[in-house]
GROMACS .gro file of C-alpha atoms in nm:
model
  167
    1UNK     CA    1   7.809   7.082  11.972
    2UNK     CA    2   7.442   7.119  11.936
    3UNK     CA    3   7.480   7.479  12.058
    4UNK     CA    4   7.767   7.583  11.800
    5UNK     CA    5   7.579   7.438  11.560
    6UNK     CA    6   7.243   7.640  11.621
    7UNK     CA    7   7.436   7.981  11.664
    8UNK     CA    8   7.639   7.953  11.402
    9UNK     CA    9   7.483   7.696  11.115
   10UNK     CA   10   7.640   7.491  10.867
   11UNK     CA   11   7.687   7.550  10.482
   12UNK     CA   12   7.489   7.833  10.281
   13UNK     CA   13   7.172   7.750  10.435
   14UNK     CA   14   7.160   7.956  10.708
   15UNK     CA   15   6.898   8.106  10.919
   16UNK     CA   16   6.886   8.521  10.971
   17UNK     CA   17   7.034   8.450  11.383
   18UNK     CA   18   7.341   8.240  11.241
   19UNK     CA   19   7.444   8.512  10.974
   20UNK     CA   20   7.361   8.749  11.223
   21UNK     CA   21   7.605   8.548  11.503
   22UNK     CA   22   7.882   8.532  11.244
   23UNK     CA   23   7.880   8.877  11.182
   24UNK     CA   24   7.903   8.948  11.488
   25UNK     CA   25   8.245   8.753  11.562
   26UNK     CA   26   8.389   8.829  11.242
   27UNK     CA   27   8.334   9.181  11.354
   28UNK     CA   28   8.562   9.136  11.635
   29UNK     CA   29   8.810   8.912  11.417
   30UNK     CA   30   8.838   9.213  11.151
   31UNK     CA   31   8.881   9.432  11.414
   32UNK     CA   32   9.181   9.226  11.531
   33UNK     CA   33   9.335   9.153  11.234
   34UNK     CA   34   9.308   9.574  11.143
   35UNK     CA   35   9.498   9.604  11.468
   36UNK     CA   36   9.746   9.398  11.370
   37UNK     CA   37   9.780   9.517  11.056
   38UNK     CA   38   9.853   9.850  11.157
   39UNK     CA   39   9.678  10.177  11.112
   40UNK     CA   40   9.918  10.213  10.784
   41UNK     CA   41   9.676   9.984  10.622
   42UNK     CA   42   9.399  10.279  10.611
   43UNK     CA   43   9.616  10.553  10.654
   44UNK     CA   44   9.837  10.494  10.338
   45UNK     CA   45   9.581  10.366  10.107
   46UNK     CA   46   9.850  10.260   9.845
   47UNK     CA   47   9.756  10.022   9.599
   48UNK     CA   48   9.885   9.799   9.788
   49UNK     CA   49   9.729   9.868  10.106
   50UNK     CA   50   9.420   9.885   9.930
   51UNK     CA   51   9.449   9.522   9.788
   52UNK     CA   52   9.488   9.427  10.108
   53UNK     CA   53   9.143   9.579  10.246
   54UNK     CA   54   8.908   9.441   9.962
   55UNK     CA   55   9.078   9.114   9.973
   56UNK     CA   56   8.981   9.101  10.391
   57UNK     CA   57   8.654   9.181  10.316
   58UNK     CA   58   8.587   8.949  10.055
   59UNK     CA   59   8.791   8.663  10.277
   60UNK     CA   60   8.561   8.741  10.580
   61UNK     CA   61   8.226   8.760  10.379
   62UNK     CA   62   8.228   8.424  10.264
   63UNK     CA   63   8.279   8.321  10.616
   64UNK     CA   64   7.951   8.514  10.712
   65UNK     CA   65   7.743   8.378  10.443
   66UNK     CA   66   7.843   8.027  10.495
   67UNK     CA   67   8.006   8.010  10.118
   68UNK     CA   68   8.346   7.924  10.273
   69UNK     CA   69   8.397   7.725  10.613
   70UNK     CA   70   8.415   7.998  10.929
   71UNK     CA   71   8.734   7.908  11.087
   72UNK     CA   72   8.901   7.863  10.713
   73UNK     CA   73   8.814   8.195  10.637
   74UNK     CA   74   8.997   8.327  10.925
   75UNK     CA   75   9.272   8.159  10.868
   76UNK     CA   76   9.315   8.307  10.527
   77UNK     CA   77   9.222   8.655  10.669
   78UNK     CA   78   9.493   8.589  10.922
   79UNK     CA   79   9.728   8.448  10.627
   80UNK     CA   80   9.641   8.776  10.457
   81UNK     CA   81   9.742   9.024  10.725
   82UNK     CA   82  10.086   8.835  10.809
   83UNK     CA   83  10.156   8.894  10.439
   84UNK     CA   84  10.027   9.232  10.465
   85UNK     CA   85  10.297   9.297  10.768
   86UNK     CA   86  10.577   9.083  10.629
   87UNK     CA   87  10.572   9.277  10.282
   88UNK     CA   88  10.559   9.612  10.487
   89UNK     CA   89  10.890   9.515  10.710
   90UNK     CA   90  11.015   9.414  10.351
   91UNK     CA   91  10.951   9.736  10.222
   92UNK     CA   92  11.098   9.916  10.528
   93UNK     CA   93  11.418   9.713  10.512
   94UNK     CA   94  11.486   9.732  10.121
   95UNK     CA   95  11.417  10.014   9.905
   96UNK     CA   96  11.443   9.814   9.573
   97UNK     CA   97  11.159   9.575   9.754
   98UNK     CA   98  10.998   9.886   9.834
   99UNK     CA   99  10.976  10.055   9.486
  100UNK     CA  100  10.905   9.732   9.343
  101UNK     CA  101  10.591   9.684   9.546
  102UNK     CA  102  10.472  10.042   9.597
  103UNK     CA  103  10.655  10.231   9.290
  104UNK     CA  104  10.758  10.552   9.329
  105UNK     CA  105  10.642  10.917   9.320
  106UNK     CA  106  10.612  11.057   8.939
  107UNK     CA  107  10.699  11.431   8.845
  108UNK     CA  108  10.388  11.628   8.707
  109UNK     CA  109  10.480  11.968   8.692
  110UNK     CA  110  10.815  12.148   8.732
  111UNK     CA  111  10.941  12.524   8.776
  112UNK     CA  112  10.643  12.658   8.497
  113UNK     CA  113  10.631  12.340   8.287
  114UNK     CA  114  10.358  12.083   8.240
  115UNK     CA  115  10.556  11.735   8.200
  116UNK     CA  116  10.350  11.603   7.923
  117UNK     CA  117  10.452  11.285   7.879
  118UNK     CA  118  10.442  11.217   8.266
  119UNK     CA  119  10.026  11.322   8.287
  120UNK     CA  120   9.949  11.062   7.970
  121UNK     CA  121  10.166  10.814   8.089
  122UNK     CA  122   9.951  10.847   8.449
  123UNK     CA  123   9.637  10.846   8.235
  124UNK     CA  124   9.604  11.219   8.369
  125UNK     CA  125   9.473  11.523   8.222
  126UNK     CA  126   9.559  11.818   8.275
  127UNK     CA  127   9.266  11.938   8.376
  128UNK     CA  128   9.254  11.676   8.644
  129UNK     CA  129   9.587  11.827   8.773
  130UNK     CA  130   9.421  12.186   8.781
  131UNK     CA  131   9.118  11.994   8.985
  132UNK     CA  132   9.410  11.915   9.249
  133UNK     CA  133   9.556  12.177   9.306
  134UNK     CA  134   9.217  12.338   9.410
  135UNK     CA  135   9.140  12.067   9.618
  136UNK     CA  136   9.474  12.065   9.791
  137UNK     CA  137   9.660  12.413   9.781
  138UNK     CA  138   9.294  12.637   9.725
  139UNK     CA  139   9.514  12.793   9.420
  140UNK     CA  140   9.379  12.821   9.132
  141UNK     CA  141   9.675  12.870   8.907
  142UNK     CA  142  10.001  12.692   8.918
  143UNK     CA  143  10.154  13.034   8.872
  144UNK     CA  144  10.270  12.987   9.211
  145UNK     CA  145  10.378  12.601   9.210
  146UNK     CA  146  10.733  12.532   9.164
  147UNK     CA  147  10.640  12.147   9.156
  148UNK     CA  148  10.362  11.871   9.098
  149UNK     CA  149  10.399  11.485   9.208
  150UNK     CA  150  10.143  11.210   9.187
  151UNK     CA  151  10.214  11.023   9.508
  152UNK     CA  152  10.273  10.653   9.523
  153UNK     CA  153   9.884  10.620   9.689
  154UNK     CA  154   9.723  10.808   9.366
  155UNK     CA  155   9.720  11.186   9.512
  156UNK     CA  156   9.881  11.472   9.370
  157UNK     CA  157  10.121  11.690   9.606
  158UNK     CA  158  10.194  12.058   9.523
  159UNK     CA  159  10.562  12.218   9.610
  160UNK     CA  160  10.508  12.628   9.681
  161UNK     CA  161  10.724  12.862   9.492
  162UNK     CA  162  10.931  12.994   9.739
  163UNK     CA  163  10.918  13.371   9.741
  164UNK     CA  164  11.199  13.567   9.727
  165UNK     CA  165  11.289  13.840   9.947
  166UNK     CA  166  11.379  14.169   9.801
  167UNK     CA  167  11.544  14.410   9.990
   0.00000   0.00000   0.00000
């Protein structure tokens, strides 16, 4: 016990080898729990996925620093990423669950017309919409757009006019 107690301390005094020590493991822990989670966690970076991440890190932090017992912070890590999955399988089994946690896509821009109403309701200008669809389609009009959604994890996705043939 003497051992435990020297790597890993007790409380928020600890020395720099005991934060150091519980870094380390809860390195290894958050890599576990990420696994577990799923890469969707990162890859989505929906709201809600994104809730998720900030809330591990502050969990796991106070475990590090001693301002929360180790193994309880864990635990609630480990709480958190169960949650995490369970709402996901939630979402994949119930659209109404889904919508309700994630929302849904919301229409920008369709067939030549800005959809006012949509970009100040989003707290967008339109200006930031232009700024998209550089950074996503290298256009710089939306002369050749046919349509404009803000995604469910905050981007903006561009729809090509198709062109049409002519014979």
């Amino acid at each position: 016990m003497n051992v435990i107690n020297f790597l890993f301390g007790e409380g928020e005094h600890l020395e720099m080898h005991q934060m150091c020590v519980r870094a380390f493991i809860m390195f290894i822990v958050m890599l576990a729990l990420i696994r577990f989670a799923g890469m969707r966690t990162f890859a989505k970076r929906s709201p809600f996925d994104t809730i998720v991440t900030i809330m591990l890190g502050a969990i796991l932090a106070r475990g590090v620093v001693g301002a929360s017992g180790y193994v309880d912070t864990i635990v609630a890590a480990g709480v958190m990423v169960v949650m995490h999955r369970l709402v996901a399988w939630l979402s994949v089994k119930s659209r109404k669950f889904e919508k309700l946690i994630k929302g849904t896509y919301i229409k920008l821009y369709n067939n030549g017309v800005l959809l006012q109403d949509a970009l100040e309701g989003t707290g967008m200008s339109e200006n930031d919409l232009h700024e998209s669809l550089r950074l996503e389609t290298k256009k710089l009009t939306l002369a050749e757009i046919d349509t404009a959604f803000l995604e469910t994890n905050g981007r903006i996705s561009f729809i090509l006019r198709r062109e049409e043939k002519t014979d």
